[in-house]
Coordinates of C-alpha atoms in Angstrom, one line a residue:
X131 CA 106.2 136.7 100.2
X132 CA 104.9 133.5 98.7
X133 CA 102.3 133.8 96.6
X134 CA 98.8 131.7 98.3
X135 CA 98.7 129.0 95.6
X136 CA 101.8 127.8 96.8
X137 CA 100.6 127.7 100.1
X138 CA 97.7 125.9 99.3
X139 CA 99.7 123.4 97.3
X140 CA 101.9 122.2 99.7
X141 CA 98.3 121.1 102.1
X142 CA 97.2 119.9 99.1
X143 CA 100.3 117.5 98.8
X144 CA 101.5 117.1 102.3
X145 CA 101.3 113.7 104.4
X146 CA 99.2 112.6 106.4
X147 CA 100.2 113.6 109.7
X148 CA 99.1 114.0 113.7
X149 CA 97.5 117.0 113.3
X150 CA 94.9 115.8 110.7
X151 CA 93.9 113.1 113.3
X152 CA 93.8 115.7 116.2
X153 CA 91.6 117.8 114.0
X154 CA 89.3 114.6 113.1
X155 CA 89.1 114.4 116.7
X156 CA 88.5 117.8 117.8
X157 CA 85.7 118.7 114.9
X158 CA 84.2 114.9 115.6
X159 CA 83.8 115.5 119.1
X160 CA 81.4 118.4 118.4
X161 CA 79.6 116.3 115.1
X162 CA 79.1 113.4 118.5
X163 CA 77.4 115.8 120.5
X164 CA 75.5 116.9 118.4
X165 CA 74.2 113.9 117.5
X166 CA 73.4 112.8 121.1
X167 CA 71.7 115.9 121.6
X168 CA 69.5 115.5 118.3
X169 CA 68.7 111.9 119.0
X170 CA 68.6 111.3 122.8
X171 CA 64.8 113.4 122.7
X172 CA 62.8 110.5 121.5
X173 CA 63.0 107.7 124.6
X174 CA 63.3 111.7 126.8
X175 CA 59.9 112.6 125.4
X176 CA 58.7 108.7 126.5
X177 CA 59.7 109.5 129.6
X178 CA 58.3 112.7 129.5
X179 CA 54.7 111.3 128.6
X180 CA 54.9 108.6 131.8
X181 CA 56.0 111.3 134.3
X182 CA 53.7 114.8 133.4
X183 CA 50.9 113.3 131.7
X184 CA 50.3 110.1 132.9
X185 CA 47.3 108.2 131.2
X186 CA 46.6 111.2 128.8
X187 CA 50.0 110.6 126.6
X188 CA 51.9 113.5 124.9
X189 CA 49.5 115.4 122.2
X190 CA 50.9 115.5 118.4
X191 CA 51.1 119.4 118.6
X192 CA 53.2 119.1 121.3
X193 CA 55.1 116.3 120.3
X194 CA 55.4 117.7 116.8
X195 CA 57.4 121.0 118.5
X196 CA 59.7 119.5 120.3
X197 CA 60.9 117.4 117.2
X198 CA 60.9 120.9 115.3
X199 CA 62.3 123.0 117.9
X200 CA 66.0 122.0 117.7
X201 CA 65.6 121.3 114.1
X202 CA 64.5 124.8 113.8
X203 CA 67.1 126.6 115.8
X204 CA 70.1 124.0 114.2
X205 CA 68.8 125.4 110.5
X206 CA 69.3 129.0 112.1
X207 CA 72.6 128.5 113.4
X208 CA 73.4 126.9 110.5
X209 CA 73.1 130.2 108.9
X210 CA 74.3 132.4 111.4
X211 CA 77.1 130.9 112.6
X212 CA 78.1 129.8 109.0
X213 CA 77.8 132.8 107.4
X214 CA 79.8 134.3 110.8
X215 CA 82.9 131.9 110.0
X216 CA 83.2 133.3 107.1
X217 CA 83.2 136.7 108.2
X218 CA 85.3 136.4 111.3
X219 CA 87.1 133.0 110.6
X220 CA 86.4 129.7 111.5
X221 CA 88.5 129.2 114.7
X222 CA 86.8 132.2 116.6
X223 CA 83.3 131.3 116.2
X224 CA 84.1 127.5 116.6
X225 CA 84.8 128.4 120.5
X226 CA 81.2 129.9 120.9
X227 CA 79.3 127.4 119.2
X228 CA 81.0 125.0 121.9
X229 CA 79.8 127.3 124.5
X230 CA 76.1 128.1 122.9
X231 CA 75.7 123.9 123.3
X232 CA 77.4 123.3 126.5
X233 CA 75.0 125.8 128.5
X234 CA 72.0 124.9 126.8
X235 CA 72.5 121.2 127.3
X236 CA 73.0 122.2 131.0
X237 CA 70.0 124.6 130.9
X238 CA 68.2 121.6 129.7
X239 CA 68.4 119.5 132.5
X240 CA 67.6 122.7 135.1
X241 CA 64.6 122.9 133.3
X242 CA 62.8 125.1 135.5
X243 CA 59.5 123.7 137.7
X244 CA 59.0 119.8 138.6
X245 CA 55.6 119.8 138.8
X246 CA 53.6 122.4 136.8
X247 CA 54.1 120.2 133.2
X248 CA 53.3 123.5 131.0
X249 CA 56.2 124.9 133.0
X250 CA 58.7 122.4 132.6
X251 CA 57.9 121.4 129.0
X252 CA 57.9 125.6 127.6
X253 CA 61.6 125.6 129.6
X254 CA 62.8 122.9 128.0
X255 CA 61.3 124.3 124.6
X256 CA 63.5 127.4 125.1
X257 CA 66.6 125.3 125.9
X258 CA 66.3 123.1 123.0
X259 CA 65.9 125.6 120.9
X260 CA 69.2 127.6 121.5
X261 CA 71.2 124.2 121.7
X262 CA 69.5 123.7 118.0
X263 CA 71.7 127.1 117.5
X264 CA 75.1 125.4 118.8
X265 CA 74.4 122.3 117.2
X266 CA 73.6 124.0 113.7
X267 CA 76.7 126.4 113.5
X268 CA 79.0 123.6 114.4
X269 CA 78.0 121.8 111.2
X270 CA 79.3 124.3 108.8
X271 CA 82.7 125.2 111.0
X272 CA 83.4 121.6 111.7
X273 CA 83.3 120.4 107.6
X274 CA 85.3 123.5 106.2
X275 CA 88.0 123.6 109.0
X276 CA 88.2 119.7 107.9
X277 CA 88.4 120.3 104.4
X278 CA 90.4 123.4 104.7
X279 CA 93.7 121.3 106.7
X280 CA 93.0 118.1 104.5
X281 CA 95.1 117.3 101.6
X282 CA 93.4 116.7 98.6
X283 CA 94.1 113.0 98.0
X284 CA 92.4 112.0 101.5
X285 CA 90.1 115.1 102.1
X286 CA 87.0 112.9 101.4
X287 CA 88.1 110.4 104.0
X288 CA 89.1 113.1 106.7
X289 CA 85.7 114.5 106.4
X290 CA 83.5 111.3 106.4
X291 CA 85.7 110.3 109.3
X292 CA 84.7 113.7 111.5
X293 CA 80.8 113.0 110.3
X294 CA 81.0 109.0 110.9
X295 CA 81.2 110.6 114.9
X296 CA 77.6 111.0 114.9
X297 CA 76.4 107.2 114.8
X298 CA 78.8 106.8 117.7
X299 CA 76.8 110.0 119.6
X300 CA 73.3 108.4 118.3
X301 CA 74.9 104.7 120.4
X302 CA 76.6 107.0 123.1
X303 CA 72.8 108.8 123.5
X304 CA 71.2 105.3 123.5
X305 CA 73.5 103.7 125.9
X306 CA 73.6 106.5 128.5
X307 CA 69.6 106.7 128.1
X308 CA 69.7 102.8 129.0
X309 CA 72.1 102.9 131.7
X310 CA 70.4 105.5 133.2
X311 CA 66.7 104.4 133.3
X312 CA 68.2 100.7 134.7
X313 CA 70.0 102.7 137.4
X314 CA 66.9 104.8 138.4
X315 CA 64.4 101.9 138.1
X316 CA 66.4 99.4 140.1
X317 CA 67.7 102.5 142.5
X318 CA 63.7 103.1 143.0
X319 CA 62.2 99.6 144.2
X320 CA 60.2 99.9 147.0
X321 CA 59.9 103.4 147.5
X322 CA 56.8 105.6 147.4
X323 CA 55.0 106.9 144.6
X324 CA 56.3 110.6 145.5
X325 CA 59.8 109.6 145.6
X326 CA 60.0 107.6 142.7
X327 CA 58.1 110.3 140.8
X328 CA 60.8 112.2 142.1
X329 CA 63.8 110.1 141.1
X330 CA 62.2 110.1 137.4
X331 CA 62.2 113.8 137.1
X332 CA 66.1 113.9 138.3
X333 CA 66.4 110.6 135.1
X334 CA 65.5 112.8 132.2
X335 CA 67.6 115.5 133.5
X336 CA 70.5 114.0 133.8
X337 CA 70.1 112.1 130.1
X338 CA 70.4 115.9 128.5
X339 CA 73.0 117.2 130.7
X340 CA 75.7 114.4 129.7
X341 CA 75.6 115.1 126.4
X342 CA 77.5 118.3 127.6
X343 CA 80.8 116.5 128.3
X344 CA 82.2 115.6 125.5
X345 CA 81.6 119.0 123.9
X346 CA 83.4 120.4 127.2
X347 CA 86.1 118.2 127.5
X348 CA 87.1 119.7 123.5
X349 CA 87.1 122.9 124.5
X350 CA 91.3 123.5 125.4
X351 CA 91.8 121.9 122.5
X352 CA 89.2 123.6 120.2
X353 CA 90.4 127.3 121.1
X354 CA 94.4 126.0 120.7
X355 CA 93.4 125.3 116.9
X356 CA 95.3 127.7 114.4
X357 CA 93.3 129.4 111.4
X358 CA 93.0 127.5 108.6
X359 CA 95.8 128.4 106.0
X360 CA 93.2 128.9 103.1
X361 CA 91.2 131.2 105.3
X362 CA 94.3 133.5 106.4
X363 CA 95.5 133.6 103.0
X364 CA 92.6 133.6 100.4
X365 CA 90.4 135.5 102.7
X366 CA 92.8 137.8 104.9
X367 CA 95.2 138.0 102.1
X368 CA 97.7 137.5 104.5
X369 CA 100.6 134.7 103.2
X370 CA 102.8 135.1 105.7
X371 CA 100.1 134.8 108.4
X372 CA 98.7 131.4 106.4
X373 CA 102.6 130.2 106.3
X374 CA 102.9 130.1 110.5
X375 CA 99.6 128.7 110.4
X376 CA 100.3 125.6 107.8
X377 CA 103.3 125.4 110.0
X378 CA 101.6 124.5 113.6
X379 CA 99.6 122.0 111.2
X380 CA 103.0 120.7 109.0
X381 CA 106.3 118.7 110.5
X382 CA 108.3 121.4 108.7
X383 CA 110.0 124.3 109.6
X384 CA 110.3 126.2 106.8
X385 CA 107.7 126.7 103.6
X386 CA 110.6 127.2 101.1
X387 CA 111.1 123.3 101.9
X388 CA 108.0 122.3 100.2
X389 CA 108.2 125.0 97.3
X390 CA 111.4 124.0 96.2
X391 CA 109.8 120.4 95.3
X392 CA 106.2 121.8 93.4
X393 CA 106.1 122.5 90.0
X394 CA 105.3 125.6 88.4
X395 CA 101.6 126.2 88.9
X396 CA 99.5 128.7 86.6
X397 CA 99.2 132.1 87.7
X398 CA 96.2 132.6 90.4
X399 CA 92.9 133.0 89.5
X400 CA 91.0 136.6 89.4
X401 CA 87.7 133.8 90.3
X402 CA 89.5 133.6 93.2
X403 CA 89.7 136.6 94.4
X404 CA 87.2 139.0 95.8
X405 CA 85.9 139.9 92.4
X406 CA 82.7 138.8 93.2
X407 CA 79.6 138.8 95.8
X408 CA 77.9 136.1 97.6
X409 CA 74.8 136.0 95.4
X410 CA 75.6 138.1 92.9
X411 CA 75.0 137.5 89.0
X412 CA 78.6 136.2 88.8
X413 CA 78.0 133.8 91.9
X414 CA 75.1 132.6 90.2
X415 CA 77.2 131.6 86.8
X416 CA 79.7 129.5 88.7
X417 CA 77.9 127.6 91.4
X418 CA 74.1 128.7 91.4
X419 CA 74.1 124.8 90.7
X420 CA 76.6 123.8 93.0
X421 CA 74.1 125.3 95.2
X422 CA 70.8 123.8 94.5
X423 CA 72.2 120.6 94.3
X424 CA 73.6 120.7 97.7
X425 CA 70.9 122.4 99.1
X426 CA 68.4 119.9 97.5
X427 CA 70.0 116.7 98.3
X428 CA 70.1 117.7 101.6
X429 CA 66.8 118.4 102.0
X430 CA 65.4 115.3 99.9
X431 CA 67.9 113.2 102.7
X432 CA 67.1 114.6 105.9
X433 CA 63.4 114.3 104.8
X434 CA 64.1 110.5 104.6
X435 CA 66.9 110.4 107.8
X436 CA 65.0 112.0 110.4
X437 CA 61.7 110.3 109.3
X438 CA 63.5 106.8 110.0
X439 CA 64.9 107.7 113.0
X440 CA 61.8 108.9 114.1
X441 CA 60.2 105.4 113.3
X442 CA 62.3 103.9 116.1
X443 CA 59.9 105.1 119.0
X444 CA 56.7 104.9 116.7
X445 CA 56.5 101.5 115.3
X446 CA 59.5 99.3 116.2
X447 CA 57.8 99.0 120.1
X448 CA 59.9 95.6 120.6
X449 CA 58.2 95.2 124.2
X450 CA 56.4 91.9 124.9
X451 CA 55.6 93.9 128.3
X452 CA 51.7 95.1 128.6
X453 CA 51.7 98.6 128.1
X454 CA 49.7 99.0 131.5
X455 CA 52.6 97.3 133.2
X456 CA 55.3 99.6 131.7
X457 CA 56.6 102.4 134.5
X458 CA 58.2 105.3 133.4
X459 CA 61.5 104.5 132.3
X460 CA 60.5 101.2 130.8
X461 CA 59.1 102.4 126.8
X462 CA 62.3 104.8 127.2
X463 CA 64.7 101.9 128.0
X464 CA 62.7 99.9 125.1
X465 CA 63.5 102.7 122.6
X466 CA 66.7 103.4 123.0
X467 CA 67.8 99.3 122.4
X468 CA 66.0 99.6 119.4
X469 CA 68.4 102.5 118.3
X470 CA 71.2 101.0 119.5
X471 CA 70.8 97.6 118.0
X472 CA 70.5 99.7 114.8
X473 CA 73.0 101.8 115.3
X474 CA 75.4 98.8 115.9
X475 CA 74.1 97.4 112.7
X476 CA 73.8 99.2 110.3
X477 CA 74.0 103.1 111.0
X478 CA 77.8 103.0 112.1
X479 CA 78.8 100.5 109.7
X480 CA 77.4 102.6 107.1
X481 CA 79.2 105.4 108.2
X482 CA 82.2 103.8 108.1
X483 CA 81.8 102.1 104.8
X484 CA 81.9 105.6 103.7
X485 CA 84.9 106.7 105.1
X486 CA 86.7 103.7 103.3
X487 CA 85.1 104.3 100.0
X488 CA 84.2 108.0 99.4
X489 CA 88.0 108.4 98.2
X490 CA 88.2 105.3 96.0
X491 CA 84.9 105.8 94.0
X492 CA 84.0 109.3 94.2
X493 CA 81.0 111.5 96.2
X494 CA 78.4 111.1 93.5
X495 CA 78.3 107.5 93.0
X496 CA 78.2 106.4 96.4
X497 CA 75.6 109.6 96.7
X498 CA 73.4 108.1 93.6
X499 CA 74.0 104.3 95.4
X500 CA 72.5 105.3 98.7
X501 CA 69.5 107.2 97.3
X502 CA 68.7 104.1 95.0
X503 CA 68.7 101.6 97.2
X504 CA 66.8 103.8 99.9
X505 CA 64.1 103.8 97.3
X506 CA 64.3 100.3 96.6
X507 CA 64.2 99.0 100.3
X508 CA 61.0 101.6 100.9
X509 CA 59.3 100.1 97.9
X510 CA 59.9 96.7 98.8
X511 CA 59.0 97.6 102.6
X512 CA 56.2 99.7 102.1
X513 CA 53.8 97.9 99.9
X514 CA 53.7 95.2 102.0
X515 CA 53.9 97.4 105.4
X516 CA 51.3 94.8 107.4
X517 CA 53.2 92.1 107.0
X518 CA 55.1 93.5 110.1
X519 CA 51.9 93.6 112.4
X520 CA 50.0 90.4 114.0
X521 CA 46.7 90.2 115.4
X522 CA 47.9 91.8 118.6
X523 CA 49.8 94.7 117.5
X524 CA 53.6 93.1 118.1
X525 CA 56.3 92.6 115.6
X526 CA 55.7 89.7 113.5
X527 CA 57.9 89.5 110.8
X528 CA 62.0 90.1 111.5
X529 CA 62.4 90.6 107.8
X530 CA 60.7 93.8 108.2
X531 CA 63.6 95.4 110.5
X532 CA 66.6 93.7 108.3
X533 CA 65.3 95.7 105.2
X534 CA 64.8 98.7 107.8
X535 CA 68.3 98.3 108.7
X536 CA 69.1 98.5 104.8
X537 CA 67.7 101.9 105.2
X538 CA 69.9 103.5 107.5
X539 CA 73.1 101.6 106.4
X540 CA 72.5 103.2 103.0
X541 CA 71.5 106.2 104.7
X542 CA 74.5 106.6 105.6
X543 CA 77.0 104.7 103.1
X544 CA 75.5 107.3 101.1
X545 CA 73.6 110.7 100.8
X546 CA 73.2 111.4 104.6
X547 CA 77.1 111.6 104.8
X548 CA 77.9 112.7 101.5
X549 CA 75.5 115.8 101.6
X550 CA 78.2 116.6 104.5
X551 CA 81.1 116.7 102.2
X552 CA 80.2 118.0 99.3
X553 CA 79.4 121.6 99.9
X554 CA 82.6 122.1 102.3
X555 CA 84.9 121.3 98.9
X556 CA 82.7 123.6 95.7
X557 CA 82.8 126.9 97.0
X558 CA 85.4 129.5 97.3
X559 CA 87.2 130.0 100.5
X560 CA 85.2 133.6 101.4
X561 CA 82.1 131.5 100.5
X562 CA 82.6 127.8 101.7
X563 CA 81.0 128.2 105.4
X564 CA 78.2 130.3 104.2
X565 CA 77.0 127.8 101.3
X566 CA 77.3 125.2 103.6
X567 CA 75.1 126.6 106.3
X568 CA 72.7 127.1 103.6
X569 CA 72.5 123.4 102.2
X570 CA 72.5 122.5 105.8
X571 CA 69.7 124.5 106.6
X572 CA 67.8 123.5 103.9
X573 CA 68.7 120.0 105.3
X574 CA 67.0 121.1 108.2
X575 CA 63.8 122.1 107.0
X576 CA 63.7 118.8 104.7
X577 CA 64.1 116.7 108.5
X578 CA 60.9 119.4 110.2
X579 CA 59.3 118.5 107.0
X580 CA 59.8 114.6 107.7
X581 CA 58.8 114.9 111.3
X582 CA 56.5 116.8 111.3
X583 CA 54.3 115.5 108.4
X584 CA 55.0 112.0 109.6
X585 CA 53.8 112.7 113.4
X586 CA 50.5 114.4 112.0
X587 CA 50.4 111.9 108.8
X588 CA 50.2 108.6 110.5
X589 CA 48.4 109.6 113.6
X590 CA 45.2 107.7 114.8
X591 CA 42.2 109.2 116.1
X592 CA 41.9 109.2 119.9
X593 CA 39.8 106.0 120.5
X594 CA 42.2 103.8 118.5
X595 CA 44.8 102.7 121.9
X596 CA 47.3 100.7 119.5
X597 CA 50.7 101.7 119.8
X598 CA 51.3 101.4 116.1
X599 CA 49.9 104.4 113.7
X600 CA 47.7 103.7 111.0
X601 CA 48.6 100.8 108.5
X602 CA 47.4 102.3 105.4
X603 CA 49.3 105.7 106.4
X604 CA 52.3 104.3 107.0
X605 CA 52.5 102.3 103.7
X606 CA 51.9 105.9 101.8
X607 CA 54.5 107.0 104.0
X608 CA 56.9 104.7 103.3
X609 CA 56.0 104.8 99.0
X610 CA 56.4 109.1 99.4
X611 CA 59.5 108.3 101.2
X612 CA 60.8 105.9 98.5
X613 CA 59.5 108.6 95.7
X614 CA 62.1 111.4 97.4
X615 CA 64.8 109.1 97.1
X616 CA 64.5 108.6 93.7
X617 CA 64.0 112.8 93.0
X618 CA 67.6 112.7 94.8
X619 CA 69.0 110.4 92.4
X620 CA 67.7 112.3 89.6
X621 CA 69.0 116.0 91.3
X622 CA 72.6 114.3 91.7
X623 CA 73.4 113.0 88.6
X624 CA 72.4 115.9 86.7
X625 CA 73.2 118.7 89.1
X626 CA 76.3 117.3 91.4
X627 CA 79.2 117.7 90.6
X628 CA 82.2 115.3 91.5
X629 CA 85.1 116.5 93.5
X630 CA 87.5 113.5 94.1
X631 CA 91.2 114.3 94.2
X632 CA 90.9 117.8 92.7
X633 CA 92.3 120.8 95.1
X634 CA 89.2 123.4 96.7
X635 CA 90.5 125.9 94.1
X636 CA 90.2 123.7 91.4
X637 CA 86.7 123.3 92.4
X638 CA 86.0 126.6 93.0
X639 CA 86.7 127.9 89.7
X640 CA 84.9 125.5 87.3
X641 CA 82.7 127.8 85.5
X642 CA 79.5 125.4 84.8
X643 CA 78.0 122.8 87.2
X644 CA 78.0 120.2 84.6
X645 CA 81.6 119.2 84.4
X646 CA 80.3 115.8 86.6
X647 CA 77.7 115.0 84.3
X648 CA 77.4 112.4 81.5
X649 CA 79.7 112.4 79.0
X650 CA 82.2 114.8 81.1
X651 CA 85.7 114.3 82.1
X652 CA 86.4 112.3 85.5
X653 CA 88.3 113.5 88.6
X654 CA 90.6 111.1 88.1
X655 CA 91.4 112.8 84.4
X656 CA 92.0 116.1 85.4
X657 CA 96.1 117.3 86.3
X658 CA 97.0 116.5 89.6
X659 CA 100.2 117.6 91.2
X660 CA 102.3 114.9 92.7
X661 CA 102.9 113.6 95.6
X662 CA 106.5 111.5 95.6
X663 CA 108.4 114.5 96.1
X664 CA 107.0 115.5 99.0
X665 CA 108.1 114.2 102.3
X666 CA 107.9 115.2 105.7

């Protein structure tokens, strides 16, 4: 029986082949859906506002739940269903976070009562809430089964690739939000009042129920998806069980084929193996650090992230319309093109930027990169924050949304994706979906943390009718925001550590969380085993 280094060896060297894009596919389908589910509630709660309370608009408490509520349940899934996929294995709990977000994306749109607002809004509550679950357990499972069938050479790029899907969901959520509220409005010209409060209702609806395909249409393909090798043979100690499974990923038919070409590798590990708890005193000596950092610059991002995002439907109101002349799918309609045309941009360029780069110059540069120039562009945008207002409360100064662009290009070429990579390749294999449910979560509570203190931060006392929130507020906003990009830049350089073209197991077993810091060796120095050898 082979032993499971040379197992893990051969993915660590093998081509790229189909399978690796299938599997981008597969685990970016889920990483799209839950971005259109996490993003399509802003221009929904617009519509929201027009339909159930008219003239009397959408109070912060309520408004601050509903940004909280999926947040909430995707930082509990993230712990559940992560620590789950390490318990049971990643491809058995993938099929039921599918199932968790296709139902409640469903549920969402039958929504129970049409009329009775208090009804309709504590239904939706519920719904959003258990598709937060979905959402968050697919983050863990879909970054680990990523880096677990990725060689080690291109792991970076196969990971940013599965999380670049969710600026294409965030456009997808924007688009379908558009189309529909054209459709309904032009559908509903020259009917009555009851009808077209009718047709609205049925709108919003079907806006949270599309985001259901694309998880749906992933399913066949998502429960056909072997166990990872790693798993099966670092966690079920079963070799011969990882073998067929590399197999049904690898062009080969036999695993001798690949052996016969490796070099002699150092005995395995004893860090490797179950000699140590989750959270014991011995987990703590090798990546207590690993931790923090992961879990902190996740938390110091999504703080940042979701804050932006949730400045799209606050303060960039592009319409020249009146807001007395708006109907009900008009300020939707208004802020969705503003998320697309940033999307378009700067968010999936940013993305993408990433995917070419995180395996050329490393995690934590392009990590320390996007957290500086975050802070820069905040500084720079926030002292001067009224420049963007004129005299009657529109947009005023297009420099404003170029450097608020900046924001969400670096964003993403940057912390908001790397924070996504980096705990699926530190941890050991028995560990890996469980730490990264926890950074995530933590992530989670940094993007409640933004919302929320944003919403009830910059709100204006009842009189005040302008659609922007207060000036002076915003512009602390904006210098707090800056300040918590530069605390990440500090947490990554001393606490991250780099894990460019090294195998999991060499990451696993570094015994201090400094080996990235200043004066330490590179990724780039350390033995690597080659590749020319190897052909399939």
């Amino acid at each position: 029986m082979p032993q499971p280094p040379r197992v893990l060896s051969a993915l660590d060297v093998a081509r790229i082949q189909l399978y690796h894009f299938k599997a981008i596919i597969i685990a970016g389908m889920s990483i799209f859906t839950d971005a259109y589910d996490l993003f399509c509630i802003a221009p929904v709660l617009k519509m929201l506002g027009e339909i159930y309370y008219k003239k009397d608009s959408i109070g912060t408490p309520l408004l601050s739940t509903f940004y909280a509520i999926a947040l909430l349940g995707a930082a509990l899934g993230q712990l559940l269903v992560g620590y789950l996929g390490d318990r049971l294995g990643r491809r058995r709990v993938y099929g039921i976070c599918l199932m968790i977000m296709v139902l409640s994306s469903f549920g969402c749109g039958f929504s129970v009562c049409t009329s009775r607002r208090s009804c309709v809004m504590a239904s939706l509550g519920f719904f959003r809430f258990v598709l937060g679950l979905g959402i968050g357990g697919d983050y863990p499972l879909s970054a680990t089964l990523m880096s677990e069938f990725a060689n080690k050479r291109t792991r970076g790029t196969f990971i940013s690739a599965v999380f670049s899907m969710q600026g294409l969901g965030i456009l997808m959520s924007s688009t379908v939000t558009m189309a529909v509220c054209a459709a309904f409005k032009n559908a509903g010209k020259g009917s009555s009042e009851k009808t077209k409060a009718a047709e609205a209702d049925i709108a919003w609806r079907l806006i949270l129920m599309i985001g259901a395909i694309p998880a749906a249409l992933t399913f066949y393909w998502r429960m056909r998806m072997p166990e990872t090798a790693r798993y099966t043979a670092l966690v079920e100690n079963n070799a011969t069980k990882a073998e067929k499974d590399m197999q049904e990923v690898m062009s080969i038919s036999k695993l001798s084929q690949i052996e016969e070409d490796l070099p002699q590798l150092p005995p395995f590990s004893s860090s490797s193996s179950s000699s140590y708890k989750l959270f014991s005193r011995r987990f703590f000596s090798l990546h207590g650090c690993d931790l923090f950092a992961a879990s902190a610059n996740w938390f110091l991002v999504d703080v940042v992230f979701y804050t932006s995002n949730l400045l799209l439907s606050q303060i960039l109101n592009v319409s020249n319309k009146p807001t007395s002349s708006t109907n009900v799918y008009d300020s939707a309609f208004e802020v969705a093109k503003v998320a697309a045309i940033v999307a378009v941009c700067s968010t999936i360029p940013g993305y993408w930027f990433t995917v070419y780069f995180i395996d050329r110059v490393g995690r934590v540069k392009i990590q320390i990169m996007g957290f500086f120039c975050m802070a820069v562009v905040y500084l720079v945008a926030g002292i001067p924050y009224s420049w963007y207002r004129s005299d009657h409360g529109h947009p005023s100064n297009k420099g404003f949304v170029v450097l608020y662009g900046l924001i969400f290009f670096f964003s993403n070429f940057g912390p908001n994706t790397t924070t996504f990579i980096i705990p699926a390749e530190l941890f050991p294999a028995r560990f890996r979906s469980t730490c990264h449910g926890i950074s995530g979560a933590a992530g989670k509570l940094g993007a409640i943390v933004g919302t929320v203190g944003f919403l009830w931060g910059t709100k204006r006392d009842q009189e005040h009718k302008d659609v922007f929130p207060d000036v002076k507020r915003v512009r602390i906003a904006f210098l707090l925001l800056g300040g918590i990009c530069i605390a990440g830049v500090l947490v990554t350089y001393f606490f991250t550590r780099e894990t460019m073209g090294r195998s999991l197991e060499e990451n696993e077993e570094d015994d201090i969380c400094t080996s990235s810091a200043p004066g330490s060796p590179s990724a780039n120095e350390l033995p690597t085993i080659t590749t020319q050898a190897i052909v399939f």
